[in-house]
Amino acid sequence: MAAGIDDIAIYIPRLYVDAADFAENRGLDPVKLQKGLGVSQMAIVDANQDPACLAANACLRIMQKNNLSPDDIGRLYISTESAFDESKAMNSYVIGMLEQVYGQGSFEHCGGVETKFACVSGSYALYDNTNWIRAGEAEGKHALVVVSDIAKYDMGSSGEMTQGAGAVVMLLNDKPRLLAFDPKVTATSIKDEYDFYRPFGKETPIVHGQYSNLLYMIQVRKALESYKKKVVSSGLIKMEQGETILDHMDYINMHLPYSNMGKKALAYLVRHEWRQLPRWKKILDEIGMKEPIPKDPRGTIESVLGDEEFMAKDHEFTKLFTKTQEYQEVYESKLSSSLIASTMIGNLYTASLYLGFRSSLEFEYQKGVDLEGKRIGFGSYGSGSSAMVFSGVVQPSYKEIVRDMNLESEIGSRKRLTWGEYEELHENKLSPEESIVHSNKEFILVHIDTKKESRGERRYVYNE
Ligand code: CAA
């Protein structure tokens, strides 16, 4: 049975910090953000928003757009790493909000959980719900998988320039108009790590940025190795001599904590894949330098990062490699369109891979590319750490969805925050009623209880 993504919707908060303002106030070169990281604007949540609100707003959009009633939805999963309760799952808050519009009890049949594994949990949720459909358990109903996050780092930390916020919701069913997932090839890799984590009670994560970047690439490469074995043994793809698995993916969507990380990660994978092939000799000739090897090639990630000579040479090699015509072709044709939304919105943690997927569909379609039958590969990564590699094929009816995609109108009008407003929001100095914008037809947070017996209870309303 086919199963996959039928439609996709986003909700992005209406406030943003501009990279130029950020750089000026943090004493940074704006080119570092704009060109070095690929960050132009970072979406910021208002004082009356939390990740549950973002998720509920995205769900309402996809349901209204498709004229769905709660009876059409069999499961609603939320994946997030911005949870605000240690026990109550975020999907229950979202169902509470949706029932304000669709009627009390209208979702009571709808199962689901909140899933957690840093930025990769949405991919596990998609996989599990796809298998729920494949197993015939859905009985004609759809699943909603929502990825919703607020990427917030400590003031003045190096992570602060890679913030963002938003939610992406995917409607899954057995007749997907957009993308059918390839069966039996989803591959994972997992390792106990402390590259990025958020201990209980802490609002912002503890991050070892460069470590997490390298770990991301290593873990995705491991998952790709396993994916490769699965596609070959299942017969999904026949690999000819001199080919790599990436040649069989028309598009590659990577996890995007910031847009240039996609470019870096793709370069890492392509280098690894091409190294064994005859084409590598030509690339090396073009680059004009030998590929550097760490002093201790079997060492730990720390030892590689600590090998300054290697790191500097590897950086130089990577820069030259990414300038080769061969890499540029791969980058332009398979990845570049997926990065556009990330540049405008910033880091969405769990949602960033899927915002990239959404971005790629819209901007490739605008180029006039016929997407039918194209295979899309996904490289998902979550700190802590796990990676997942999987793929799907764009369906014949994709145009019904993609022709109406318009990122700018879906984001809506936005307000550029002053530095003072940004700092006040970051320090949680504003109460919900002091929100900076007043949005209509959206769910907003109105109250968080502080009384001993009801501490933490949240109240939301749908702003007519
Ligand atoms: N002009 C142009 N480019 C410049 C520049 C300038 N003046 N200054 C620096 N740059 C370039 C650098 O060369 C570098 O480019 P390359 O990556 O191509 O080398 C880029 O800008 C970034 O510079 P640095 O590497 O020096 O930046 P940094 O160390 O200060 O911080 C960061 C970057 C590590 C990503 C940091 O922002 C961070 O810690 N972010 C949070 C963690 C993160 O996002 N990790 C990503 C993967 S893990 C993940 O996604 C977590 C999850 O599951 C939740």
Tab-separated table of C-alpha atoms in Angstrom, residues 126-295:
chain	number	residue	atom	x	y	z
A	126	LEU	CA	6.550	10.371	9.969
A	127	TYR	CA	7.961	6.858	9.646
A	128	ASP	CA	5.706	5.447	12.382
A	129	ASN	CA	2.592	7.070	10.963
A	130	THR	CA	3.458	5.974	7.436
A	131	ASN	CA	3.703	2.414	8.750
A	132	TRP	CA	0.357	2.826	10.558
A	133	ILE	CA	-1.141	3.610	7.157
A	134	ARG	CA	0.768	0.826	5.370
A	135	ALA	CA	-0.420	-1.682	7.952
A	136	GLY	CA	-4.036	-0.859	7.070
A	137	GLU	CA	-4.746	0.477	10.567
A	138	ALA	CA	-5.799	3.900	9.296
A	139	GLU	CA	-9.070	2.620	7.779
A	140	GLY	CA	-9.269	5.533	5.383
A	141	LYS	CA	-8.343	8.185	7.920
A	142	HIS	CA	-5.412	10.591	7.651
A	143	ALA	CA	-2.591	11.235	10.097
A	144	LEU	CA	-1.302	14.686	10.978
A	145	VAL	CA	2.385	14.863	11.863
A	146	VAL	CA	3.379	18.270	13.182
A	147	VAL	CA	6.945	19.423	13.749
A	148	SER	CA	6.992	22.572	15.872
A	149	ASP	CA	9.863	24.313	17.590
A	150	ILE	CA	11.337	27.476	18.998
A	151	ALA	CA	15.096	27.491	18.451
A	152	LYS	CA	16.291	29.761	21.247
A	153	TYR	CA	19.883	29.989	22.477
A	154	ASP	CA	21.541	31.903	25.308
A	155	MET	CA	22.064	35.625	24.783
A	156	GLY	CA	25.540	36.286	23.466
A	157	SER	CA	26.262	32.605	22.727
A	158	SER	CA	27.457	31.484	19.289
A	159	GLY	CA	24.163	29.596	18.832
A	160	GLU	CA	22.179	32.847	19.139
A	161	MET	CA	22.823	33.647	15.459
A	162	THR	CA	21.092	30.389	14.442
A	163	GLN	CA	17.657	30.939	16.058
A	164	GLY	CA	14.197	30.747	14.513
A	165	ALA	CA	10.695	29.408	15.172
A	166	GLY	CA	7.781	27.817	13.376
A	167	ALA	CA	5.693	24.741	12.697
A	168	VAL	CA	5.222	22.496	9.679
A	169	VAL	CA	2.340	20.028	9.464
A	170	MET	CA	2.170	17.093	7.096
A	171	LEU	CA	-1.046	15.335	6.155
A	172	LEU	CA	-0.379	11.635	5.553
A	173	ASN	CA	-2.610	9.122	3.824
A	174	ASP	CA	-2.677	6.131	1.471
A	175	LYS	CA	-3.267	8.209	-1.690
A	176	PRO	CA	-0.696	10.934	-1.206
A	177	ARG	CA	-0.858	13.696	-3.803
A	178	LEU	CA	2.666	14.945	-3.043
A	179	LEU	CA	5.134	12.228	-2.095
A	180	ALA	CA	4.954	8.444	-1.577
A	181	PHE	CA	7.675	7.154	0.747
A	182	ASP	CA	9.901	4.362	-0.578
A	183	PRO	CA	9.108	1.247	1.454
A	184	LYS	CA	11.647	-0.810	3.431
A	185	VAL	CA	14.624	1.489	2.899
A	186	THR	CA	14.432	3.895	5.837
A	187	ALA	CA	17.777	3.710	7.621
A	188	THR	CA	18.887	4.985	11.013
A	189	SER	CA	22.051	5.482	12.984
A	190	ILE	CA	22.260	6.211	16.721
A	191	LYS	CA	24.921	6.957	19.363
A	192	ASP	CA	24.832	8.269	22.929
A	193	GLU	CA	26.295	11.794	22.627
A	194	TYR	CA	26.223	15.213	24.331
A	195	ASP	CA	26.562	17.542	21.354
A	196	PHE	CA	23.383	19.497	22.152
A	197	TYR	CA	20.958	18.896	25.018
A	198	ARG	CA	18.556	20.776	27.273
A	199	PRO	CA	18.486	19.571	30.882
A	200	PHE	CA	15.176	19.667	32.845
A	201	GLY	CA	14.068	23.177	33.702
A	202	LYS	CA	16.502	24.926	31.341
A	203	GLU	CA	14.896	26.958	28.564
A	204	THR	CA	17.927	27.045	26.279
A	205	PRO	CA	20.197	24.167	25.259
A	206	ILE	CA	23.814	23.450	26.115
A	207	VAL	CA	25.546	23.269	22.754
A	208	HIS	CA	28.928	22.214	21.445
A	209	GLY	CA	28.346	23.761	18.038
A	210	GLN	CA	31.332	22.601	15.978
A	211	TYR	CA	31.152	19.159	17.589
A	212	SER	CA	27.467	18.868	16.679
A	213	ASN	CA	28.134	19.970	13.110
A	214	LEU	CA	30.724	17.226	12.620
A	215	LEU	CA	28.637	14.629	14.425
A	216	TYR	CA	25.639	15.518	12.248
A	217	MET	CA	27.653	14.782	9.109
A	218	ILE	CA	29.153	11.548	10.467
A	219	GLN	CA	25.793	10.208	11.656
A	220	VAL	CA	23.983	11.031	8.423
A	221	ARG	CA	26.781	9.375	6.456
A	222	LYS	CA	26.372	6.218	8.555
A	223	ALA	CA	22.620	6.214	7.955
A	224	LEU	CA	23.268	6.750	4.239
A	225	GLU	CA	25.534	3.668	4.178
A	226	SER	CA	22.731	1.628	5.672
A	227	TYR	CA	20.153	3.169	3.292
A	228	LYS	CA	22.407	2.225	0.377
A	229	LYS	CA	22.492	-1.430	1.430
A	230	LYS	CA	18.706	-1.447	1.821
A	231	VAL	CA	17.912	0.089	-1.561
A	232	VAL	CA	20.216	-2.333	-3.313
A	233	SER	CA	19.057	-5.454	-1.446
A	234	SER	CA	15.370	-4.513	-1.777
A	235	GLY	CA	15.863	-3.945	-5.511
A	236	LEU	CA	14.494	-0.399	-5.326
A	237	ILE	CA	17.545	1.006	-7.091
A	238	LYS	CA	20.002	-0.740	-9.399
A	239	MET	CA	23.432	0.766	-9.030
A	240	GLU	CA	25.708	0.619	-12.065
A	241	GLN	CA	29.501	0.651	-11.918
A	242	GLY	CA	30.870	4.110	-11.237
A	243	GLU	CA	27.590	5.370	-9.770
A	244	THR	CA	26.785	6.550	-6.291
A	245	ILE	CA	23.489	6.424	-4.473
A	246	LEU	CA	23.304	10.224	-4.623
A	247	ASP	CA	23.138	9.987	-8.435
A	248	HIS	CA	19.777	8.251	-7.919
A	249	MET	CA	18.323	11.046	-5.783
A	250	ASP	CA	16.975	13.915	-7.881
A	251	TYR	CA	16.717	16.092	-4.780
A	252	ILE	CA	18.386	15.886	-1.399
A	253	ASN	CA	16.852	17.624	1.598
A	254	MET	CA	19.121	17.999	4.596
A	255	HIS	CA	18.497	19.030	8.194
A	256	LEU	CA	19.023	22.819	8.236
A	257	PRO	CA	19.966	24.360	11.593
A	258	TYR	CA	21.067	27.211	9.305
A	259	SER	CA	20.953	27.141	5.558
A	260	ASN	CA	24.697	26.792	4.876
A	261	MET	CA	24.812	23.694	7.079
A	262	GLY	CA	22.861	21.968	4.300
A	263	LYS	CA	25.557	22.917	1.834
A	264	LYS	CA	28.304	21.739	4.201
A	265	ALA	CA	26.578	18.431	4.943
A	266	LEU	CA	25.867	17.737	1.282
A	267	ALA	CA	29.513	18.454	0.414
A	268	TYR	CA	30.594	15.996	3.112
A	269	LEU	CA	28.315	13.248	1.781
A	270	VAL	CA	29.234	13.871	-1.851
A	271	ARG	CA	32.970	13.821	-1.038
A	272	HIS	CA	32.566	10.542	0.779
A	273	GLU	CA	30.556	8.990	-2.040
A	274	TRP	CA	32.748	10.226	-4.885
A	275	ARG	CA	36.071	9.323	-3.251
A	276	GLN	CA	35.744	5.696	-4.457
A	277	LEU	CA	34.791	6.577	-8.027
A	278	PRO	CA	36.829	7.247	-11.190
A	279	ARG	CA	35.449	10.838	-11.277
A	280	TRP	CA	37.374	11.642	-8.055
A	281	LYS	CA	40.737	11.846	-9.847
A	282	LYS	CA	39.445	14.603	-12.104
A	283	ILE	CA	38.068	16.480	-9.078
A	284	LEU	CA	41.415	16.261	-7.265
A	285	ASP	CA	43.188	17.561	-10.372
A	286	GLU	CA	40.741	20.473	-10.503
A	287	ILE	CA	41.182	21.248	-6.792
A	288	GLY	CA	44.951	20.998	-7.080
A	289	MET	CA	45.530	19.672	-3.568
A	290	LYS	CA	45.537	16.271	-1.883
A	291	GLU	CA	42.598	15.431	0.335
A	292	PRO	CA	43.874	15.968	3.908
A	293	ILE	CA	43.836	13.106	6.425
A	294	PRO	CA	43.712	13.683	10.206
A	295	LYS	CA	46.848	12.764	12.203
